[in-house]
Protein backbone atom coordinates (compact mmCIF):
# COMPACT_ATOMS: atom_id res chain seq x y z
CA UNK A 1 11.44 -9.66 37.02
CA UNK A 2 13.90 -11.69 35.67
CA UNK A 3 11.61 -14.98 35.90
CA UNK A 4 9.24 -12.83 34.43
CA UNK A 5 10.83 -12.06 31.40
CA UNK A 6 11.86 -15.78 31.05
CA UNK A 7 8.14 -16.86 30.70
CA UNK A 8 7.37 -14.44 28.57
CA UNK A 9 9.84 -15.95 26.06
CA UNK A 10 8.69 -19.06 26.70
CA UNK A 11 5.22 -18.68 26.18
CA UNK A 12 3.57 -17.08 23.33
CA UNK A 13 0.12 -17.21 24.95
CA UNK A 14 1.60 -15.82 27.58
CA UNK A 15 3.22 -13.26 25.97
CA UNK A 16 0.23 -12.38 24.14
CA UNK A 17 -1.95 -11.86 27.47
CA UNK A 18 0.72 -10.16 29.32
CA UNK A 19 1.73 -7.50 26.85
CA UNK A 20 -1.70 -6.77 25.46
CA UNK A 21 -3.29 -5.79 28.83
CA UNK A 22 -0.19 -3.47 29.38
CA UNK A 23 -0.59 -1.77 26.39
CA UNK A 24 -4.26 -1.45 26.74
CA UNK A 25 -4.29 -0.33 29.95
CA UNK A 26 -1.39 2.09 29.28
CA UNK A 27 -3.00 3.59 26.56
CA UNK A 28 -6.44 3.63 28.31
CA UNK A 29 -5.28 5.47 31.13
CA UNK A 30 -4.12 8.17 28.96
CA UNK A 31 -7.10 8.98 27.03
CA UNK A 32 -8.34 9.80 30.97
CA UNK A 33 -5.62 12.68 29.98
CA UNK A 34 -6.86 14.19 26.98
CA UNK A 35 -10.69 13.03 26.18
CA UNK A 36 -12.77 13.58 29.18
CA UNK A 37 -13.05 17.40 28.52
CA UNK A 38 -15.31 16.51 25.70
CA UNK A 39 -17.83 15.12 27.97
CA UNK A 40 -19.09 19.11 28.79
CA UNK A 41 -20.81 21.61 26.58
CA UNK A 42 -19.25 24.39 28.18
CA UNK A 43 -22.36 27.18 27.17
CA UNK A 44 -21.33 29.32 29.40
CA UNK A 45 -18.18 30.22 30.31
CA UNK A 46 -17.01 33.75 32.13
CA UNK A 47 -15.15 35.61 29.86
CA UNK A 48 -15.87 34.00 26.80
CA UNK A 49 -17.70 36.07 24.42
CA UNK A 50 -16.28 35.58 21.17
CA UNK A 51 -18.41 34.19 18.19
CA UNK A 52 -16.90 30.49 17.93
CA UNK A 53 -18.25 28.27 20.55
CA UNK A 54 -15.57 27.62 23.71
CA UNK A 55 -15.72 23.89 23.32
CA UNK A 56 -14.72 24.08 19.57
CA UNK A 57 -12.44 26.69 20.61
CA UNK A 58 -10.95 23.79 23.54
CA UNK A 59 -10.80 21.18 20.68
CA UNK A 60 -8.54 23.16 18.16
CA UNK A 61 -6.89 24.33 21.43
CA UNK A 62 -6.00 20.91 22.09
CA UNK A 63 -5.66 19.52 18.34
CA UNK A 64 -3.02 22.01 17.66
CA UNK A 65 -1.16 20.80 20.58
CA UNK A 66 -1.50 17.05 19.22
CA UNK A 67 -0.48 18.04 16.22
CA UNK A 68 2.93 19.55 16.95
CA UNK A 69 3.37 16.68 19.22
CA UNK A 70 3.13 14.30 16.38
CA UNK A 71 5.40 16.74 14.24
CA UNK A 72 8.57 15.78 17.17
CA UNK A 73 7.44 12.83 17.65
CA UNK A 74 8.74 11.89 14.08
CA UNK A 75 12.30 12.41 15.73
CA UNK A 76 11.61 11.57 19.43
CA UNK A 77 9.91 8.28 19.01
CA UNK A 78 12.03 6.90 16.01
CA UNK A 79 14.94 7.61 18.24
CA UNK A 80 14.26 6.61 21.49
CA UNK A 81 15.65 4.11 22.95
CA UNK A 82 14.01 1.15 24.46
CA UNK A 83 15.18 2.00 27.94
CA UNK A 84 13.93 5.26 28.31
CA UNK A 85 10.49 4.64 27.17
CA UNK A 86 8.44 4.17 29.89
CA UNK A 87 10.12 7.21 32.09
CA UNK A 88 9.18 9.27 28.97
CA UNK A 89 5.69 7.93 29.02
CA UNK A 90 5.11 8.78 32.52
CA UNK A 91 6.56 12.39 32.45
CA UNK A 92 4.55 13.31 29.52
CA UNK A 93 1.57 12.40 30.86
CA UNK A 94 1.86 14.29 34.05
CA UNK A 95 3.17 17.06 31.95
CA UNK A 96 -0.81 16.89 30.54
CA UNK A 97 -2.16 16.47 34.10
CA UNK A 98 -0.58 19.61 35.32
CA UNK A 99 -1.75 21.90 32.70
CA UNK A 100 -5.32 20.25 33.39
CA UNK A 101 -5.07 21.15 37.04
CA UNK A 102 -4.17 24.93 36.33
CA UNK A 103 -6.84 24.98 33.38
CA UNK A 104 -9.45 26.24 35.60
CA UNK A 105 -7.42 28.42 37.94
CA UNK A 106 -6.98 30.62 34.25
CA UNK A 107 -9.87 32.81 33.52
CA UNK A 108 -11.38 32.21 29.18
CA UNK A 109 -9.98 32.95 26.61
CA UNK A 110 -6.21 32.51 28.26
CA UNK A 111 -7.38 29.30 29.54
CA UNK A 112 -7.34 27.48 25.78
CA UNK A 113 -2.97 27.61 26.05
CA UNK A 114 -3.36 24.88 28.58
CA UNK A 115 -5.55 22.50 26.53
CA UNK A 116 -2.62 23.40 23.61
CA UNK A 117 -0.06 22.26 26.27
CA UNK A 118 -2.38 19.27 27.30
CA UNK A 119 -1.91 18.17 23.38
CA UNK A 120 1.73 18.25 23.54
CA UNK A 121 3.04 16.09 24.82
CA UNK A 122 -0.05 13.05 24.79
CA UNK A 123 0.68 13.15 20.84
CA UNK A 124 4.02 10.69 21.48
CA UNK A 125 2.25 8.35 23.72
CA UNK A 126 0.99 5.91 21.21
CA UNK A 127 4.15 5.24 19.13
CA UNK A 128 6.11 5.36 22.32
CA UNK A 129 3.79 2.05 23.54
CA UNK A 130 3.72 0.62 20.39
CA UNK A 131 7.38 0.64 20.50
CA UNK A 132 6.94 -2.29 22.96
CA UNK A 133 4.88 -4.30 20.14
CA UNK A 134 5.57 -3.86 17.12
CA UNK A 135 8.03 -6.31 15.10
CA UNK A 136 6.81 -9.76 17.23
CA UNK A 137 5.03 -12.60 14.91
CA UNK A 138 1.67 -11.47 16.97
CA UNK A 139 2.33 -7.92 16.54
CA UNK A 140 -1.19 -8.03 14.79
CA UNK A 141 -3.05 -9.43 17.70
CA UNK A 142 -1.13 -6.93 20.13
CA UNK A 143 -2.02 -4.18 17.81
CA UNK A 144 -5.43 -5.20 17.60
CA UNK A 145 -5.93 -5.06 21.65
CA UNK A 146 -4.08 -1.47 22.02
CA UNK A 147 -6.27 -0.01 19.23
CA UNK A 148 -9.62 -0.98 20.98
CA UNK A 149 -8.42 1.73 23.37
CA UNK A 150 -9.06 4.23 21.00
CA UNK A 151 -12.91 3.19 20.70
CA UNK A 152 -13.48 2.18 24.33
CA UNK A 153 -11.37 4.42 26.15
CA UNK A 154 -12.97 7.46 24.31
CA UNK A 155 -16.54 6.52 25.67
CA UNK A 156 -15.84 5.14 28.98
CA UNK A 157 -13.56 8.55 30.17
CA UNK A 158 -16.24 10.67 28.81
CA UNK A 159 -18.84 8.52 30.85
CA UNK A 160 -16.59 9.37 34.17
CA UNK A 161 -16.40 12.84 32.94
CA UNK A 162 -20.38 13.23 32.72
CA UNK A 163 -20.43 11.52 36.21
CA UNK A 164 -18.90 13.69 38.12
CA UNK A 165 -20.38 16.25 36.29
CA UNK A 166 -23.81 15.36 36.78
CA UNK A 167 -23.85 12.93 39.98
CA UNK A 168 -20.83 14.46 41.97
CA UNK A 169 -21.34 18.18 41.11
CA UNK A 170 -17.73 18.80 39.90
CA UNK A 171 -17.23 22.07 37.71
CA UNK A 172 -17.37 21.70 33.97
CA UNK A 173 -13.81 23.79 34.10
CA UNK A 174 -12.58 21.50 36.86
CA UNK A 175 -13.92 17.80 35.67
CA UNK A 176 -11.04 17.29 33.45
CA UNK A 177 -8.14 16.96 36.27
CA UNK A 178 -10.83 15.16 38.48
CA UNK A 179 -11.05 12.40 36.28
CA UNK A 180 -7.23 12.30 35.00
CA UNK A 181 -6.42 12.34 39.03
CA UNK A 182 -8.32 8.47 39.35
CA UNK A 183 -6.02 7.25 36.71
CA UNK A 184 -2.73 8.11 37.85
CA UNK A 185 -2.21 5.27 40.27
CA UNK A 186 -3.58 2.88 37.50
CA UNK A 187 -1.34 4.64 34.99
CA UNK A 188 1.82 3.97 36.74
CA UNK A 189 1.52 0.56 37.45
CA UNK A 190 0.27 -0.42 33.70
CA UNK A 191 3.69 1.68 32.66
CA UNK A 192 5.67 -0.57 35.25
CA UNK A 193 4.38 -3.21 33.64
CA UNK A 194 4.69 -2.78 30.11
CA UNK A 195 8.42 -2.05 30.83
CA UNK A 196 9.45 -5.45 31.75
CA UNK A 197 7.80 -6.58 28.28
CA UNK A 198 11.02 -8.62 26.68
CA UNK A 199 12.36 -7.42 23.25
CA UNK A 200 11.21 -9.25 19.97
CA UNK A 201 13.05 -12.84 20.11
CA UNK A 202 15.46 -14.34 17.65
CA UNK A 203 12.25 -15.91 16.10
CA UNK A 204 10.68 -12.45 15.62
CA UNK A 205 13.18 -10.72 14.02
CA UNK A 206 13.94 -13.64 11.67
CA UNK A 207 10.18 -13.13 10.74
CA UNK A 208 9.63 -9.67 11.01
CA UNK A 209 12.74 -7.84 10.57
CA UNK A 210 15.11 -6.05 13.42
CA UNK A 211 13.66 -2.66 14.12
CA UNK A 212 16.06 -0.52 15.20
CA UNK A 213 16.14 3.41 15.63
CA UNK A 214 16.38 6.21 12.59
CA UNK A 215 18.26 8.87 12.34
CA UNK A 216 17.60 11.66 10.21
CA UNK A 217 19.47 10.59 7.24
CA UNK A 218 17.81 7.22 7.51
CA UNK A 219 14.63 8.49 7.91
CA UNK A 220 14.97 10.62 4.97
CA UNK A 221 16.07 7.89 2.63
CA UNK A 222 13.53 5.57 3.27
CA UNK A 223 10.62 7.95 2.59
CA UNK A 224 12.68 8.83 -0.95
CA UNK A 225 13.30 5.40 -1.58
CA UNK A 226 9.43 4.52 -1.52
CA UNK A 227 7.68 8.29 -1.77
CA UNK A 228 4.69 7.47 -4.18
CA UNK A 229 3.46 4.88 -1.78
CA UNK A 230 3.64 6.63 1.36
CA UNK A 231 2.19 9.93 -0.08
CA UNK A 232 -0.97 8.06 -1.18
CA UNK A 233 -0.93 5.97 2.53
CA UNK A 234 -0.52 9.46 4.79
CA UNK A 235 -3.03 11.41 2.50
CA UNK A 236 -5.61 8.86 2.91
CA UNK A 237 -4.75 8.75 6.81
CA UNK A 238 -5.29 12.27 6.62
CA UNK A 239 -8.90 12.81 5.55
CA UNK A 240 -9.38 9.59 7.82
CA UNK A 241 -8.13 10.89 10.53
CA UNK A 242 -10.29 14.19 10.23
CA UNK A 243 -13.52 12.06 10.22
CA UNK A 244 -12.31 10.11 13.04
CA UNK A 245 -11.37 13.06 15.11
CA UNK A 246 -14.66 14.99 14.48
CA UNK A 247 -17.20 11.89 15.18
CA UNK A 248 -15.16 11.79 18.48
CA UNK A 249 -14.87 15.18 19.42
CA UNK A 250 -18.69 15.99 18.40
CA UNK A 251 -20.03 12.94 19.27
CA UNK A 252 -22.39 14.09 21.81
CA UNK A 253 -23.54 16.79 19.38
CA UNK A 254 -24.19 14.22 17.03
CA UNK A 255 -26.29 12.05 19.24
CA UNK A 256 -28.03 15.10 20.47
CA UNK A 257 -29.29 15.39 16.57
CA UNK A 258 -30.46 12.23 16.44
CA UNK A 259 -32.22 12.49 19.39
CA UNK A 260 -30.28 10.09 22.43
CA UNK A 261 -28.57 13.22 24.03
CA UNK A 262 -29.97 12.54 27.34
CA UNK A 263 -28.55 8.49 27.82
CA UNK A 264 -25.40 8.96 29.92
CA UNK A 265 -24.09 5.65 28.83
CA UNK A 266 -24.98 6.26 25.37
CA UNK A 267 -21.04 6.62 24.62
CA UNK A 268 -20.26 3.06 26.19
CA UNK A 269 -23.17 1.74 24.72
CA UNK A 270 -21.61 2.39 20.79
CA UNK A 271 -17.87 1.54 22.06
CA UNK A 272 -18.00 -1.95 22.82
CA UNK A 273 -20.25 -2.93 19.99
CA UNK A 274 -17.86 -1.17 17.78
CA UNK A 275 -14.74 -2.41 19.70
CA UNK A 276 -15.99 -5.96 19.28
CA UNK A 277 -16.75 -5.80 15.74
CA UNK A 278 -13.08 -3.97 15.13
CA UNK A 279 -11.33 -6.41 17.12
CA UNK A 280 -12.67 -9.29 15.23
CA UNK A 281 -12.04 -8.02 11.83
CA UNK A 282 -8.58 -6.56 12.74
CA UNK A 283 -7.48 -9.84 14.88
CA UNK A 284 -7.54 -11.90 12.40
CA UNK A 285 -5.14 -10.47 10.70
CA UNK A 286 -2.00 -12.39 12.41
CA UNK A 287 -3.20 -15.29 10.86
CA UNK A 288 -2.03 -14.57 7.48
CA UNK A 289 2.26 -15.51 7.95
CA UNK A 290 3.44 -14.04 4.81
CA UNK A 291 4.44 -10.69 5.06
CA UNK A 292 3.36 -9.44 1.45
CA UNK A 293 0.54 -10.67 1.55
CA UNK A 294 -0.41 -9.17 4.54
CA UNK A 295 0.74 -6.40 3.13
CA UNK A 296 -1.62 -6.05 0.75
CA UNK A 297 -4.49 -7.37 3.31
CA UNK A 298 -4.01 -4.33 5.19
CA UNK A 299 -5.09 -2.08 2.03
CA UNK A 300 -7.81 -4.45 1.49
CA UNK A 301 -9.26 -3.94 5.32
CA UNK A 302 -8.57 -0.06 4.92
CA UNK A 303 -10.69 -0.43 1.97
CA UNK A 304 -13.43 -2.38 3.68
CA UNK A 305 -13.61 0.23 6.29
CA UNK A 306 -14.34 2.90 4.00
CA UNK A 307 -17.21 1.07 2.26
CA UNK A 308 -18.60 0.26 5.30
CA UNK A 309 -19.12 4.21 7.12
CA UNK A 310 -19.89 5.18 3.24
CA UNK A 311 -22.84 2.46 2.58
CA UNK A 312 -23.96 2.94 6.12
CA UNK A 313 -24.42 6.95 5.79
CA UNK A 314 -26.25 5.92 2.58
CA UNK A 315 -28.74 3.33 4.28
CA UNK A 316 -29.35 5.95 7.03
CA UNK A 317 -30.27 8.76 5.07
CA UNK A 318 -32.20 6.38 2.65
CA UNK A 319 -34.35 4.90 6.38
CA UNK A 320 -33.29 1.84 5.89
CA UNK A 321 -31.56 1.59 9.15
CA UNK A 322 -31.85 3.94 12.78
CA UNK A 323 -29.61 5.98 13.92
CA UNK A 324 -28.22 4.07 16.68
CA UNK A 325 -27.20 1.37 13.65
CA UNK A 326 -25.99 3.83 11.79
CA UNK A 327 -23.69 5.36 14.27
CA UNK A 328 -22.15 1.54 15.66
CA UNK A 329 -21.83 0.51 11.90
CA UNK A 330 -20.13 3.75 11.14
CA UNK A 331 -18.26 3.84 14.22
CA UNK A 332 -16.85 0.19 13.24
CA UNK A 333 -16.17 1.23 9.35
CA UNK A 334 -14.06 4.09 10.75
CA UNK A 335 -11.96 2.31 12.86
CA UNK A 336 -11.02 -0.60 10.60
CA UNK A 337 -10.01 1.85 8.26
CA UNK A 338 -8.33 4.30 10.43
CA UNK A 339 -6.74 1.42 12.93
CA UNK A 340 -4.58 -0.07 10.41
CA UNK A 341 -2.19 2.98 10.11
CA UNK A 342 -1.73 2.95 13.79
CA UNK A 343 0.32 -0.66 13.66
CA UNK A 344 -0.07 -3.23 11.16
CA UNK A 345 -0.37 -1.91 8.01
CA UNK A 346 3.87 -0.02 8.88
CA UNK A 347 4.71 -2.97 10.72
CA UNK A 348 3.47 -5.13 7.71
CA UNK A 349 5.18 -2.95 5.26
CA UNK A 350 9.09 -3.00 6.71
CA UNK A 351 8.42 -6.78 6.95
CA UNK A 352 7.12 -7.01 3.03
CA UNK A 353 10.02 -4.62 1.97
CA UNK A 354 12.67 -6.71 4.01
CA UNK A 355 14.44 -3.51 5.38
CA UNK A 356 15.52 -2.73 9.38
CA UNK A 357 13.78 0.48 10.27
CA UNK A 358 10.73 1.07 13.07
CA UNK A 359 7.25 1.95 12.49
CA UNK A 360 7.55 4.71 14.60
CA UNK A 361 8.39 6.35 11.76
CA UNK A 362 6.14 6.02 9.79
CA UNK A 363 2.96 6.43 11.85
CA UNK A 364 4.35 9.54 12.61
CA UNK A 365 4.91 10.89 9.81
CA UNK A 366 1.14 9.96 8.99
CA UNK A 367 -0.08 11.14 12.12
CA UNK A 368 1.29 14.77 11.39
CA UNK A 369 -0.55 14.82 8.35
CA UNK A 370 -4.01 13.02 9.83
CA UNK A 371 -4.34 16.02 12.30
CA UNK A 372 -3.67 18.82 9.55
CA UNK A 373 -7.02 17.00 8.29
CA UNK A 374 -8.73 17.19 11.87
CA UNK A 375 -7.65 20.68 12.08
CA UNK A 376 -8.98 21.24 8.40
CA UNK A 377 -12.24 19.89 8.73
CA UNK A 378 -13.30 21.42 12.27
CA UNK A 379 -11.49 25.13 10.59
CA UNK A 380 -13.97 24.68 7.75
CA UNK A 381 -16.84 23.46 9.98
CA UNK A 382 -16.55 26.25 11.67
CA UNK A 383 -15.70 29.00 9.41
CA UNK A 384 -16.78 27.91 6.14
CA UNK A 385 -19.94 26.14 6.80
CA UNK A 386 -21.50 27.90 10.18
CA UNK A 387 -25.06 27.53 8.80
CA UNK A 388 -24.86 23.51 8.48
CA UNK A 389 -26.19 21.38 11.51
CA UNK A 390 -23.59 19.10 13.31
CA UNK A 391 -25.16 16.15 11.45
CA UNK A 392 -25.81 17.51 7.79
CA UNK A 393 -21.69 18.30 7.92
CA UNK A 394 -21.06 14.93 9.28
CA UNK A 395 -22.89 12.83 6.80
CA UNK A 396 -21.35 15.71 4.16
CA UNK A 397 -17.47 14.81 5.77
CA UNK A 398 -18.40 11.24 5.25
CA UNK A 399 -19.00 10.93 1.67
CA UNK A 400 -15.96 13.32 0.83
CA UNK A 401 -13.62 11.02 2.72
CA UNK A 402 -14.82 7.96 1.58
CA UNK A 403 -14.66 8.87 -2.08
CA UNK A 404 -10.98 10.19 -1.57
CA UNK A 405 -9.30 8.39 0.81
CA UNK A 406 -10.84 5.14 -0.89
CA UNK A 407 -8.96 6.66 -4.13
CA UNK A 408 -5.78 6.77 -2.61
CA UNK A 409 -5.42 3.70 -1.17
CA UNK A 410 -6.10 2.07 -4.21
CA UNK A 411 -3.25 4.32 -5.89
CA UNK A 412 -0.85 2.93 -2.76
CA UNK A 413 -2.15 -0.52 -3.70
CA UNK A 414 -1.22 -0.14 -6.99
CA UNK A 415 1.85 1.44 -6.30
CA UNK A 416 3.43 -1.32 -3.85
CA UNK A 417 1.92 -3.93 -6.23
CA UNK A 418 4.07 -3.23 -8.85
CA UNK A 419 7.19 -2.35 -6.45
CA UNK A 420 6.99 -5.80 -4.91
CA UNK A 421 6.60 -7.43 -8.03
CA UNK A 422 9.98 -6.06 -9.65
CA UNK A 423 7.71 -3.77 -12.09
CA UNK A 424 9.18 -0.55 -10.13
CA UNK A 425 12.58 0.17 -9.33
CA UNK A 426 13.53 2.14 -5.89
CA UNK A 427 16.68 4.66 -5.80
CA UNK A 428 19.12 1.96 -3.68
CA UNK A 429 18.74 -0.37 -1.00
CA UNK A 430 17.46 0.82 2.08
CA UNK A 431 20.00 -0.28 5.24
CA UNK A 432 19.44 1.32 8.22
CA UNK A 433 21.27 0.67 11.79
């Protein structure tokens, strides 16, 4: 391992190959975890004879369980150390498997605790493997290859899911441990891997700043020390997030509307045209060296995003494109919006403000907030707006986030804008370590 670890110094291209198909594969194997349950309809279920349908019932089930994970993740992932990750990646997971193995043995409605307790612990995963990437002078490019996970893993899981399902005649109730069971092996060995990732070199840090864990009192002071700019960033990740969440949680609904509910492969089919599209708008990004002004690219992108699911849902409803157009374009506007939160745009930002912290943090602390929006929107979807088709409250969703999240990034660019420029003052020097 040690020889390993020596050419991974050595080599950025290297480097670059080695640590992205970790990470990917890592995170891949984890959506096998916590998506593929989506792949059913679940219409009927014994026991279940309440008014709200038992998949949207499963989803908040599940959300809520993501969402407290992402609440202690803002302390467990900003404090973990480096060597502990990957056991704690590992256990977690499992932790998910098990509850999706006893899932079926429950009978409906006390099955939905174990899609909460599925939730729980598969919230930490993402800043625990990002923990591995961030603060390296391709950070950007490594962050770019992890977050195609969340637009190709999403699709391809539910794909296996509907397999076995359809082809192999597993159980709705009992398809989601099937298909987390082929990914254990695959999981273990990407973990293995990723742990012999070196840490950022001398190079790095000179570049990108030393990230080092946060205590409470640290983490505190930072998000005082630069409040009206993070407030804007995590609301606008919020109603982002709830978008996100709902196109992928009601995606087959959706494509039932628009009439391509009965092409298995219709979920692959929009995730590597999207993933592709993402990938090159988001790689590029580690071509711009200066931190600031990456900064402030990262806004831009976010911004891009949003005009791009917003003018698409226009163009769709005005016929000027299909529906399958509509949903990859949408797909893609999403995602370089939403993606940005997830690595570079934190990463970018402890770099521009020249202070030693993590992004763990951060993303965390947005990540909390994002699935209070999930939760909100599929709440109000189902309580508040019953009557509305799956599609008529999508296209609804869309235009609400785009006009307010596009708001509020423009207040954080505004905000950091004058901070960096000396025309706002912050309480005292941030110093953390």
């Amino acid at each position: 391992m040690f020889k390993l670890t020596e050419k991974l110094h050595q080599s950025q291209f290297w480097l670059i190959v080695y640590a992205s198909s970790a990470a990917f594969m890592t995170y891949f194997c984890m959506y096998a975890f916590r998506k593929p349950f989506t792949a059913a309809t679940y219409e009927t279920v014994t026991g279940w004879d309440f008014q709200i349908d038992f998949k949207v019932a499963l989803v908040l089930a599940q959300v809520f369980g993501y969402l407290l994970s992402k609440i202690i993740g803002i302390k467990v992932v900003s404090e973990m150390k480096a060597s502990q990750r990957a056991y704690c990646i590992f256990a977690l997971v499992m932790f998910a498997q098990l509850a999706l193995i006893i899932f079926p043995l429950v009978p409906a409605p006390y099955n939905l605790i174990l899609l909460f307790l599925n939730g729980l612990p598969l919230g930490m995963i993402w800043g625990l493997v990002f923990s591995y990437l961030e603060g390296r002078r391709v950070s950007e490019i490594l962050g770019a290859a992890l977050s195609v996970t969340f637009i190709v893993a999403s699709g391809w899981v539910r794909t296996i899911g509907k397999w076995l399902i359809v082809d192999m005649g597993v159980p709705e109730l009992w398809m989601p441990a099937f298909t987390g069971g082929i990914f254990i092996l695959p999981l273990l060995v990407s973990v293995v891997a990723l742990s012999q990732l070196p840490p950022p070199s001398a190079a790095d840090i000179a570049q990108r700043q030393k990230r080092l864990p946060m205590n409470g009192k640290e983490r505190w002071r930072f998000f005082c020390s630069f409040a009206p700019g993070i407030t804007f960033l995590v609301l606008s990740f919020m109603m982002l997030t709830g978008l996100r969440d709902f196109r992928d949680n009601f995606e087959a609904e959706i494509w039932t509307a628009l009439g391509y509910g009965q092409e298995a492969n219709i979920f692959a089919y929009t995730g590597i045209r999207i993933a592709f599209i993402v990938l090159l708008a988001l790689g590029a990004m580690v071509l711009i060296k200066n931190n600031v002004k990456a900064f402030y690219a990262n806004h831009l992108v976010i911004l891009l995003g949003i005009c791009l699911f917003g003018l698409s849902t226009l163009m769709f409803e005005a016929g000027m494109i299909q529906g399958k157009t509509w949903m990859v374009a949408l797909g893609a506007g999403v995602y370089i919006a939403y993606i940005p939160y997830n690595c570079f745009l934190f990463d970018r930002m402890i770099s521009a403000l020249g202070v030693s912290a993590n992004a763990g943090f951060l993303i965390y602390i947005s990540d909390s907030a994002g699935y209070l929006g999930s939760v909100g929107i599929l709440l109000y979807r189902t309580f508040g707006s019953p009557e509305l088709s799956w599609l008529t409250f999508f296209i609804d969703t869309t235009y609400l986030v785009a006009i307010v999240a596009g708001t509020l990034v423009l207040g954080s660019l505004a905000y950091f804008s004058g901070l960096l420029r000396g025309q706002c003052t912050v309480p005292e020097p941030i110093k953390t370590g």
